[in-house]
Short mmCIF file of C-alpha atoms and ligand atoms in Angstrom, two decimals:
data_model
loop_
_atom_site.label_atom_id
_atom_site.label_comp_id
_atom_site.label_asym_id
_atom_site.label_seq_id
_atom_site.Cartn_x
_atom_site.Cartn_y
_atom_site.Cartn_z
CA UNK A 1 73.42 -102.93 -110.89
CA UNK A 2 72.81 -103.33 -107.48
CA UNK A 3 69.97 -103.00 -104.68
CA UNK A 4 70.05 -100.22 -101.89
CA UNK A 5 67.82 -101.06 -98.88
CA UNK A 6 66.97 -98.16 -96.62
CA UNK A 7 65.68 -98.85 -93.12
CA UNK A 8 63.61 -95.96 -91.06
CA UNK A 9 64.24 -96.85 -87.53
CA UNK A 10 64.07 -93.50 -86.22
CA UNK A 11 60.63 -93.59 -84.57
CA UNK A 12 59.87 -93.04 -81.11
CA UNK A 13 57.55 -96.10 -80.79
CA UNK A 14 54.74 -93.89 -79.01
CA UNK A 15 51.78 -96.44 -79.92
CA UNK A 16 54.23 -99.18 -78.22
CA UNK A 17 55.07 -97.10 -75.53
CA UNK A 18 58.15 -97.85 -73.09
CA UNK A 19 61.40 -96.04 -72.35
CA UNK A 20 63.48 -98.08 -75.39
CA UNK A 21 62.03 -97.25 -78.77
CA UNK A 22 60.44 -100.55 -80.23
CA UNK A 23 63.68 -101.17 -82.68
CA UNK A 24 66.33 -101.62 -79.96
CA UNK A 25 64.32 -103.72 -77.99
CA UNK A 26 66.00 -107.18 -77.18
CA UNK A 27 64.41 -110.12 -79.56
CA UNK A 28 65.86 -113.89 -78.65
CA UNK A 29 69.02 -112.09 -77.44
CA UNK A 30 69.52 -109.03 -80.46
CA UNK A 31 67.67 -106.13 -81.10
CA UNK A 32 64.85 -106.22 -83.50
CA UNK A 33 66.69 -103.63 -85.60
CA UNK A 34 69.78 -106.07 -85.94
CA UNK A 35 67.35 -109.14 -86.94
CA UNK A 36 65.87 -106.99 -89.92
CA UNK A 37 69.36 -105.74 -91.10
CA UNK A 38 70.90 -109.59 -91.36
CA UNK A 39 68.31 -110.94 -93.15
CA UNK A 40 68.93 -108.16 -96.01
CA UNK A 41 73.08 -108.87 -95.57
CA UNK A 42 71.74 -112.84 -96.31
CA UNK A 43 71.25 -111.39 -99.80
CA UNK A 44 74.55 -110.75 -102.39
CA UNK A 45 72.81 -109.15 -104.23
CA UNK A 46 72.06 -105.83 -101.99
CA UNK A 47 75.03 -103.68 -102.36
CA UNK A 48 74.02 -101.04 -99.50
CA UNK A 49 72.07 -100.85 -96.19
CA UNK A 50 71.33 -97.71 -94.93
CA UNK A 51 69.76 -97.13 -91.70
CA UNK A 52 68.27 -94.14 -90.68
CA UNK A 53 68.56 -93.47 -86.35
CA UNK A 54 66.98 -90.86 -84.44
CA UNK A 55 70.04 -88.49 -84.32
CA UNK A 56 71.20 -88.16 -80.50
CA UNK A 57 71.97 -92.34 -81.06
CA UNK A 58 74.42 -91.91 -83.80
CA UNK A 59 77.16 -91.35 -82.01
CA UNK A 60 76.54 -94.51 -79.81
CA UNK A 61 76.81 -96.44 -82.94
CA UNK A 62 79.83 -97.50 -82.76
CA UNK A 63 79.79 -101.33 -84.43
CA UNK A 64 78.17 -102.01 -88.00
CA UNK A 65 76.74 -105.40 -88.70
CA UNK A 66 79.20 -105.80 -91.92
CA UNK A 67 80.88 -103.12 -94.07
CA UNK A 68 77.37 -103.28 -96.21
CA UNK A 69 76.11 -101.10 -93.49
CA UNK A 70 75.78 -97.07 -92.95
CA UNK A 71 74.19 -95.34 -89.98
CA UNK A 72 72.76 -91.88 -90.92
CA UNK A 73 70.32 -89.64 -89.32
CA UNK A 74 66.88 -89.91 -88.96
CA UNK A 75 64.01 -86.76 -89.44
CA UNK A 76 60.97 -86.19 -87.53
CA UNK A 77 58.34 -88.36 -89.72
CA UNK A 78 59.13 -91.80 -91.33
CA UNK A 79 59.34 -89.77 -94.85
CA UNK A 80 62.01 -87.61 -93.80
CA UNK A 81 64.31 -90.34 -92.25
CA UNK A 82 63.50 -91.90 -95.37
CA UNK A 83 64.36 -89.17 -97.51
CA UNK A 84 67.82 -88.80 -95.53
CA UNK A 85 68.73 -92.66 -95.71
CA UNK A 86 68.31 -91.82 -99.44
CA UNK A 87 71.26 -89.54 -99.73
CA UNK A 88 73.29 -92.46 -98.86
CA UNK A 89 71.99 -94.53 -101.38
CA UNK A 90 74.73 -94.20 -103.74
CA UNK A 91 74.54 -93.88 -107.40
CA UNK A 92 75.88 -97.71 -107.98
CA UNK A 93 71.86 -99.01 -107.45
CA UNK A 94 69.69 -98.99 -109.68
CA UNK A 95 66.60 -100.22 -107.82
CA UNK A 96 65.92 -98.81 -103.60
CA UNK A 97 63.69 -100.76 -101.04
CA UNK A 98 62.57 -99.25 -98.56
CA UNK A 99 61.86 -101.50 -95.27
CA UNK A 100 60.23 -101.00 -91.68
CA UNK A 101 63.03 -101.84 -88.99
CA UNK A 102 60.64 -103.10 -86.74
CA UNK A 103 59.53 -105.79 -89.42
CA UNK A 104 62.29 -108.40 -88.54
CA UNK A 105 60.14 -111.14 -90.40
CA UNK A 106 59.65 -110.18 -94.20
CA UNK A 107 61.34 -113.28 -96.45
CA UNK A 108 64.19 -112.90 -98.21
CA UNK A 109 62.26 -115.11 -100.92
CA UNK A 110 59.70 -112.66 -101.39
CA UNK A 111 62.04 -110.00 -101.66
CA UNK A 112 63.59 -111.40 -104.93
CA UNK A 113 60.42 -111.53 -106.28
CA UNK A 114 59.36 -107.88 -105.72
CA UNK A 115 62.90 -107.08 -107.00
CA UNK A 116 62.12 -108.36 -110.15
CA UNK A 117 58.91 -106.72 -110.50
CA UNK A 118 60.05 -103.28 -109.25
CA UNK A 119 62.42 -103.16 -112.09
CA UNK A 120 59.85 -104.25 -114.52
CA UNK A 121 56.85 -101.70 -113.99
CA UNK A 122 59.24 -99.18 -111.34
CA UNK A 123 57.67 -100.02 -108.23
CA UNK A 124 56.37 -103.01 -106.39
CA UNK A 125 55.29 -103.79 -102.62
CA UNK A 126 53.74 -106.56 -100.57
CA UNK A 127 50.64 -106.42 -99.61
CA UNK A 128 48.03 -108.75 -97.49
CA UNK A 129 44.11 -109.10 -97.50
CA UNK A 130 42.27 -107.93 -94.79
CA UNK A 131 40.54 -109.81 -91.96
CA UNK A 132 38.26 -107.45 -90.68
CA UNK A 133 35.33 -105.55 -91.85
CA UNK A 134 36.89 -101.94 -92.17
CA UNK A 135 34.32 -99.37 -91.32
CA UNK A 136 34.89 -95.09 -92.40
CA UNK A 137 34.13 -93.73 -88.51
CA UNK A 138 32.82 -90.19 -87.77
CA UNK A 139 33.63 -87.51 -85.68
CA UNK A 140 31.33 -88.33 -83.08
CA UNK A 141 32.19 -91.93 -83.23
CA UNK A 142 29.59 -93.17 -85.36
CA UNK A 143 29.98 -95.33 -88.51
CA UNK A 144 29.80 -93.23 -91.31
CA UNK A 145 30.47 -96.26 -93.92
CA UNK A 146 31.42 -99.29 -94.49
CA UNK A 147 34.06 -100.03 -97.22
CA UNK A 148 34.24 -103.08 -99.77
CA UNK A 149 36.93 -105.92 -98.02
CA UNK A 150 37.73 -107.66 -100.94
CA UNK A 151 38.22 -104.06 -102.45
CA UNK A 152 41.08 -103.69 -99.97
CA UNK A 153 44.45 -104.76 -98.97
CA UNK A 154 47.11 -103.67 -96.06
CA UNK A 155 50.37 -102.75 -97.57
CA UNK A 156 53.85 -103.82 -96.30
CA UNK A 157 57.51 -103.23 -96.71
CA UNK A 158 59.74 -103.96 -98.47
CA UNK A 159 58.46 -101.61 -100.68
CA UNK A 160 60.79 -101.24 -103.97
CA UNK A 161 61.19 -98.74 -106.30
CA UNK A 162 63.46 -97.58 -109.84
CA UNK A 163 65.92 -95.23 -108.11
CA UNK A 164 65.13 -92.84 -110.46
CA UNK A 165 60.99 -92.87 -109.28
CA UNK A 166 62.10 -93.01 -105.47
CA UNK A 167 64.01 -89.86 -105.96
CA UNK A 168 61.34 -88.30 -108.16
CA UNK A 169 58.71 -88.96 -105.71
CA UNK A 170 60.27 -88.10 -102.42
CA UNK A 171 61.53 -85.61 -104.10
CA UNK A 172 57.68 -84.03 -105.15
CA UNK A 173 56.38 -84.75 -102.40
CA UNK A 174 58.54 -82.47 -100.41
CA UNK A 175 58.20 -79.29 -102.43
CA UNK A 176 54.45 -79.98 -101.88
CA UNK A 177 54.92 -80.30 -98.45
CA UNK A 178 53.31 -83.97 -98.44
CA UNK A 179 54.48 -86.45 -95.83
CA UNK A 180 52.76 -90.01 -96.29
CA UNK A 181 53.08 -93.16 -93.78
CA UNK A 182 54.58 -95.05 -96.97
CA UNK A 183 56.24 -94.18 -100.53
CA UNK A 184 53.43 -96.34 -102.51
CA UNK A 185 51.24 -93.96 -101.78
CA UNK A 186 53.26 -91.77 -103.19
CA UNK A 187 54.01 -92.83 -106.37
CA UNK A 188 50.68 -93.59 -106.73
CA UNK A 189 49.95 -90.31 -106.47
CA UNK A 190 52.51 -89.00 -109.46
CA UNK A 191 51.26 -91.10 -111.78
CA UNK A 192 53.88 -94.63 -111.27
CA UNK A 193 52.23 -97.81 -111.74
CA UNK A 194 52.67 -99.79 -108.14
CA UNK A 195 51.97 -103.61 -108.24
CA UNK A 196 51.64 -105.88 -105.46
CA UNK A 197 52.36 -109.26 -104.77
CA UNK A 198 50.51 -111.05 -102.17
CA UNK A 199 52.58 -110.15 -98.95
CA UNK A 200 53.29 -112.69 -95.63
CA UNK A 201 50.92 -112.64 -92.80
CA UNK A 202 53.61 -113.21 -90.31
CA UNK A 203 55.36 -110.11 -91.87
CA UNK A 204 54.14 -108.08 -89.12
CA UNK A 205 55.16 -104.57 -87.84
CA UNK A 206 56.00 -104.80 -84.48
CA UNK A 207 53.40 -101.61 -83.25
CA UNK A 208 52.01 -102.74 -79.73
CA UNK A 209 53.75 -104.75 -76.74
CA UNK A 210 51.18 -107.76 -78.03
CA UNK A 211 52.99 -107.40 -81.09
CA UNK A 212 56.63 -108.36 -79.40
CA UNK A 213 55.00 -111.54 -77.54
CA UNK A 214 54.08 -112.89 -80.97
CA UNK A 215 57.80 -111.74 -82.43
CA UNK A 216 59.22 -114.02 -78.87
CA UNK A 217 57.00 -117.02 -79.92
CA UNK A 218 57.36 -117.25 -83.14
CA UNK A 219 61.81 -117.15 -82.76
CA UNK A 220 61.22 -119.82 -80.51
CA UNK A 221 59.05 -121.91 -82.36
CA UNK A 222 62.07 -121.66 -85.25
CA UNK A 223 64.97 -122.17 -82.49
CA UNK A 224 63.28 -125.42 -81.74
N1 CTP B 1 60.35 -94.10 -88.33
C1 CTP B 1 61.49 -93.31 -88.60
N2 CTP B 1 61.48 -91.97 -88.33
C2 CTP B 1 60.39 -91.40 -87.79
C3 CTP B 1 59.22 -92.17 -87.52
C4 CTP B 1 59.23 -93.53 -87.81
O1 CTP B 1 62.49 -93.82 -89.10
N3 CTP B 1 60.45 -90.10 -87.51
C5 CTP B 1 60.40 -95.55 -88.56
C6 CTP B 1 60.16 -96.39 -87.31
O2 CTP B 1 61.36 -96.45 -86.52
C7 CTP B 1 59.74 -97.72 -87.88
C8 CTP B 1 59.07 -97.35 -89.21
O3 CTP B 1 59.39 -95.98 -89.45
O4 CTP B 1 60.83 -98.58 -88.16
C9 CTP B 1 57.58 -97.62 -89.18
O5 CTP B 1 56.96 -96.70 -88.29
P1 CTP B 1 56.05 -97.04 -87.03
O6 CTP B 1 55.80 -98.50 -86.89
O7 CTP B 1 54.89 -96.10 -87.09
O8 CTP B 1 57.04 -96.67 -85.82
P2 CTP B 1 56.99 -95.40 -84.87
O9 CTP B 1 56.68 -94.19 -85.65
O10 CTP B 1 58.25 -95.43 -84.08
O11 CTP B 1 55.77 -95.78 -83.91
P3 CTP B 1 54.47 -94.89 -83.56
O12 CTP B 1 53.84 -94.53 -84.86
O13 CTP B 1 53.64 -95.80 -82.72
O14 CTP B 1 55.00 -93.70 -82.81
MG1 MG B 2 54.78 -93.99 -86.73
#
């Protein structure tokens, strides 16, 4: 059986800001979008990459990177465009990542590895320690606590899941009219046991225009 990845690249970028949603912008000549959907098509072993656009954009798809590839659209929160990349899936996988578009740098290494795991215990995700002190802030702006670092860790994508859980949790969480910023949280929430693996540091989400200067730097460094 083989591996579905769906990509959410549907967001408006509003923390980033500009008039091109993050995802399209230009990265060492391609859009960010196109670097994270080769580095899945590197890897035999996915059968299917779906990839979820804000809807006014589909019809200006008009070239897929590879017959691997469907376009479908996007929802209003990452969860729905999630949930509609889903219905794409196909019933030939038996185990669903789900990535961030604008993460063009997770390794395809790694990804075997969460793979494995995901079909193992039904879900699995990278996830990196924290550098900074995290502190719970108030209303008025005022540190109301301060949590336990070593307690902590910042999750990632690719986040993989049993088909059958992804379904079952997407699927629960809409009827209860829950929309998370990723599915871990979700499943954690039904009951699924979630491991994690120790994710990259350069697997960053491109969030900020800081964040695109690294992105620049680092292609060069490789180009080199
Ligand atoms: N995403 C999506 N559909 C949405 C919102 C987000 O497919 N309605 C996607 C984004 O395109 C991105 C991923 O989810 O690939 C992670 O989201 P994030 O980094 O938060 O991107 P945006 O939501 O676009 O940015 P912001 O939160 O700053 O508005
Ligand atoms: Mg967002």
């Amino acid at each position: 059986m083989g591996i579905a990845v769906l990509i959410p690249a549907a967001g408006s970028g509003s923390r980033f800001g500009g008039e091109i949603p993050k995802q399209f912008l230009q990265l060492a000549g391609r859009p960010v979008l196109l670097h994270t959907v080769e580095r899945f098509l590197l890897d035999d072993a996915v059968t299917r990459v779906v990839v979820a656009v804000a809807e006014p954009l589909l019809a200006s798809v008009k070239r897929a990177p590879g017959d691997r590839v469907v376009f479908v659209a996007g929802g209003s929160t990452r969860q729905q465009s999630v949930m509609r990349a889903l219905e794409a899936a196909g019933d030939d996988v038996d185990v669903i990542a789900v990535h961030d578009a604008v993460r063009p740098f997770f390794r395809t290494s790694t990804f075997a590895g969460i793979v494995s795991l995901a079909r193992e215990h039904g879900a699995a995700l990278p996830a990196v320690p924290l550098n900074d002190t995290i502190h719970v802030v108030g209303d008025e702006f005022v540190i109301k606590q301060t949590l336990d670092r070593s307690t902590l860790a910042a999750a990632q994508t690719p986040q993989v899941f049993r088909a059958t859980i992804l379904r079952d949790i997407l699927d629960r969480a809409m009827r209860e009219g829950i929309d998370g910023t990723d599915e871990a949280t979700l499943a954690v929430r039904y009951g699924y046991t979630v491991k994690v693996v120790v994710g990259d540091v350069t697997n960053i989400k491109i969030t900020r225009p800081e964040d695109m200067a690294i992105a620049e730097s680092w292609l060069q460094e490789t180009a080199e």
